Every structure is written in C-alpha cells, then in structure tokens.
C-alpha cells in the first residue's frame, strides 16, 4: 500500500534533500511536523529551520486522494532552483506553479485509503523528526535513499 504514496513522499524528500544546505531564513531551531486528519482529508505541516515550510493537503474525492503541496522557501534563489527542478522532474504529469518563494504542486493518487495515507505521512514525520534530532537531517542528498520511502 505504501508504494501508492511514493510520488507524494518523493516530492517531500526532494524538498528536504535538495535544500539540505539550509539558509538564513527562520530563526527558530525547532523542527515541526504535524499531521491532522478527518474521514475525508489529511493535512501535513512541516517547518524546517533554515529551509522553509511544507504543507500538504490531501482530500478524498471520487475514490481518489487529490493533494496539493505548498513549499515556501526562506531563500528566493533556492526557491527558483527548486521550482526548475520540480518542473523538470514532475512537470509533465503534475501541475507545478511557482511565484516568489512559493511553489505549489497538485496531483492525485489512485487510492481511496485516506487512513493509510495519513499513517504514511505520520510515519514520515516521525522519521524526519528522528533524523533532525540525531543531526543526520542536513546530510548530503546522496545519502537519502528514496526507495526506503
């Protein structure tokens, strides 16, 4: 079942791995990742010190989960670079829109299991929080194994 969420997770991993150099933005040193869900939706909020914020909202509709991911980067140069990368890798089959420091990506998953989707997002948050607390979070992007996601 997790393989159905690889596209969403790969996008989130891209946000983290490709911006691993950090930036000068947020003064908070706290990594935040929170997942809330209802019977028909899941919202994931993530704030990464020095990088930016990530919000993903997934909504169950017509036996599919439609999701929108919004990335807000603290560094405009990083935002431009990430936008070009996202358009290059996913733009042919995902909606990718960029404006200023914000990138918005929309797509859908062919699954209707909103509970599993929420659980995968919670597991991802827990893993990333553990990585942040252990000091492994800002490692080289080559160290990220997307197959584990």
Short mmCIF file of C-alpha atoms in Angstrom, two decimals:
data_model
loop_
_atom_site.label_atom_id
_atom_site.label_comp_id
_atom_site.label_asym_id
_atom_site.label_seq_id
_atom_site.Cartn_x
_atom_site.Cartn_y
_atom_site.Cartn_z
CA UNK A 1 0.00 0.00 0.00
CA UNK A 2 2.85 2.40 0.78
CA UNK A 3 4.03 2.27 -2.82
CA UNK A 4 0.92 4.25 -3.78
CA UNK A 5 2.26 7.21 -1.84
CA UNK A 6 5.80 7.16 -3.21
CA UNK A 7 5.14 10.10 -5.52
CA UNK A 8 3.96 12.28 -2.66
CA UNK A 9 6.79 11.16 -0.40
CA UNK A 10 9.38 11.60 -3.16
CA UNK A 11 8.26 15.18 -3.53
CA UNK A 12 8.58 15.78 0.21
CA UNK A 13 12.00 14.14 0.24
CA UNK A 14 13.01 16.37 -2.67
CA UNK A 15 12.05 19.42 -0.60
CA UNK A 16 14.29 18.27 2.19
CA UNK A 17 17.19 16.67 0.38
CA UNK A 18 17.76 19.26 -2.31
CA UNK A 19 17.67 22.13 0.17
CA UNK A 20 19.93 20.41 2.67
CA UNK A 21 22.34 23.33 2.61
CA UNK A 22 19.86 25.36 4.63
CA UNK A 23 19.61 29.13 4.56
CA UNK A 24 19.39 32.24 6.66
CA UNK A 25 15.60 32.42 6.98
CA UNK A 26 13.79 31.11 10.03
CA UNK A 27 15.18 32.00 13.42
CA UNK A 28 13.50 29.01 15.07
CA UNK A 29 15.69 26.00 15.75
CA UNK A 30 12.70 23.69 16.12
CA UNK A 31 11.76 21.13 13.51
CA UNK A 32 7.97 20.85 13.36
CA UNK A 33 5.97 18.17 11.59
CA UNK A 34 2.29 17.72 12.34
CA UNK A 35 -0.36 15.58 10.65
CA UNK A 36 -4.07 16.08 11.20
CA UNK A 37 -6.82 14.07 9.56
CA UNK A 38 -10.56 13.63 9.24
CA UNK A 39 -12.60 10.96 7.48
CA UNK A 40 -12.02 12.72 4.14
CA UNK A 41 -8.80 14.74 4.43
CA UNK A 42 -5.21 14.78 5.66
CA UNK A 43 -3.09 17.86 6.29
CA UNK A 44 0.64 17.73 6.89
CA UNK A 45 2.52 20.81 8.09
CA UNK A 46 6.29 20.85 8.29
CA UNK A 47 8.66 23.65 9.25
CA UNK A 48 12.38 23.04 8.71
CA UNK A 49 14.83 25.50 10.28
CA UNK A 50 16.82 27.37 7.66
CA UNK A 51 14.87 25.90 4.74
CA UNK A 52 11.18 26.75 4.87
CA UNK A 53 7.76 25.23 5.30
CA UNK A 54 5.84 22.47 3.58
CA UNK A 55 2.07 22.00 3.71
CA UNK A 56 0.34 19.10 2.01
CA UNK A 57 -3.42 18.73 1.96
CA UNK A 58 -4.95 15.51 0.66
CA UNK A 59 -8.69 15.26 0.10
CA UNK A 60 -10.66 12.11 -0.66
CA UNK A 61 -13.00 12.68 -3.60
CA UNK A 62 -14.34 10.36 -6.32
CA UNK A 63 -12.35 7.36 -4.99
CA UNK A 64 -9.03 9.22 -5.31
CA UNK A 65 -6.94 11.35 -3.00
CA UNK A 66 -6.29 14.75 -4.56
CA UNK A 67 -3.39 16.55 -2.99
CA UNK A 68 -1.84 19.98 -3.07
CA UNK A 69 1.66 20.58 -1.79
CA UNK A 70 2.86 24.08 -0.98
CA UNK A 71 6.54 24.75 -0.38
CA UNK A 72 7.62 28.10 0.97
CA UNK A 73 11.37 28.66 0.96
CA UNK A 74 13.19 31.28 3.02
CA UNK A 75 15.76 31.83 0.27
CA UNK A 76 14.49 33.12 -3.11
CA UNK A 77 17.42 31.62 -5.03
CA UNK A 78 16.69 28.20 -3.55
CA UNK A 79 13.01 28.62 -4.41
CA UNK A 80 13.85 29.33 -8.07
CA UNK A 81 16.22 26.36 -8.23
CA UNK A 82 13.72 24.01 -6.62
CA UNK A 83 10.95 25.18 -8.92
CA UNK A 84 13.03 24.46 -12.02
CA UNK A 85 13.99 21.06 -10.64
CA UNK A 86 10.38 20.18 -9.83
CA UNK A 87 9.17 21.29 -13.26
CA UNK A 88 11.94 19.29 -14.91
CA UNK A 89 11.26 16.09 -12.96
CA UNK A 90 7.48 16.19 -12.46
CA UNK A 91 6.09 19.00 -14.64
CA UNK A 92 4.99 16.74 -17.48
CA UNK A 93 2.41 14.98 -15.30
CA UNK A 94 1.91 17.22 -12.27
CA UNK A 95 0.74 20.80 -12.00
CA UNK A 96 3.74 22.85 -10.81
CA UNK A 97 3.27 26.59 -10.22
CA UNK A 98 5.83 28.98 -8.77
CA UNK A 99 5.61 32.53 -7.53
CA UNK A 100 8.26 34.28 -5.48
CA UNK A 101 9.41 31.97 -2.70
CA UNK A 102 6.42 29.64 -3.05
CA UNK A 103 5.95 26.53 -5.17
CA UNK A 104 2.61 24.72 -5.41
CA UNK A 105 2.27 21.19 -6.78
CA UNK A 106 -1.04 19.40 -7.42
CA UNK A 107 -1.77 15.81 -8.35
CA UNK A 108 -3.84 12.83 -7.26
CA UNK A 109 -3.33 9.28 -6.11
CA UNK A 110 -5.41 6.37 -7.43
CA UNK A 111 -6.13 5.14 -3.93
CA UNK A 112 -9.07 5.86 -1.67
CA UNK A 113 -7.47 4.75 1.62
CA UNK A 114 -7.28 8.06 3.45
CA UNK A 115 -6.34 6.35 6.74
CA UNK A 116 -3.30 4.66 5.20
CA UNK A 117 -2.33 7.95 3.57
CA UNK A 118 -2.49 9.67 6.98
CA UNK A 119 -0.44 6.88 8.59
CA UNK A 120 2.27 7.12 5.93
CA UNK A 121 2.50 10.87 6.50
CA UNK A 122 2.74 10.34 10.28
CA UNK A 123 5.48 7.74 9.84
CA UNK A 124 7.36 10.12 7.56
CA UNK A 125 7.10 12.92 10.12
CA UNK A 126 8.39 10.63 12.86
CA UNK A 127 11.34 9.51 10.72
CA UNK A 128 12.27 13.05 9.76
CA UNK A 129 11.99 14.29 13.33
CA UNK A 130 14.29 11.49 14.45
CA UNK A 131 16.77 12.42 11.71
CA UNK A 132 16.64 16.07 12.73
CA UNK A 133 17.17 15.29 16.42
CA UNK A 134 20.09 12.95 15.64
CA UNK A 135 21.84 15.54 13.47
CA UNK A 136 21.51 13.47 10.27
CA UNK A 137 18.83 15.67 8.74
CA UNK A 138 21.01 18.06 6.74
CA UNK A 139 23.22 15.32 5.32
CA UNK A 140 24.26 15.09 1.70
CA UNK A 141 21.31 14.46 -0.63
CA UNK A 142 23.17 11.41 -1.98
CA UNK A 143 22.66 9.84 1.46
CA UNK A 144 18.86 9.83 1.00
CA UNK A 145 17.50 6.53 -0.19
CA UNK A 146 14.11 7.27 -1.70
CA UNK A 147 13.43 3.55 -2.02
CA UNK A 148 13.00 3.45 1.77
CA UNK A 149 10.07 5.84 1.48
#
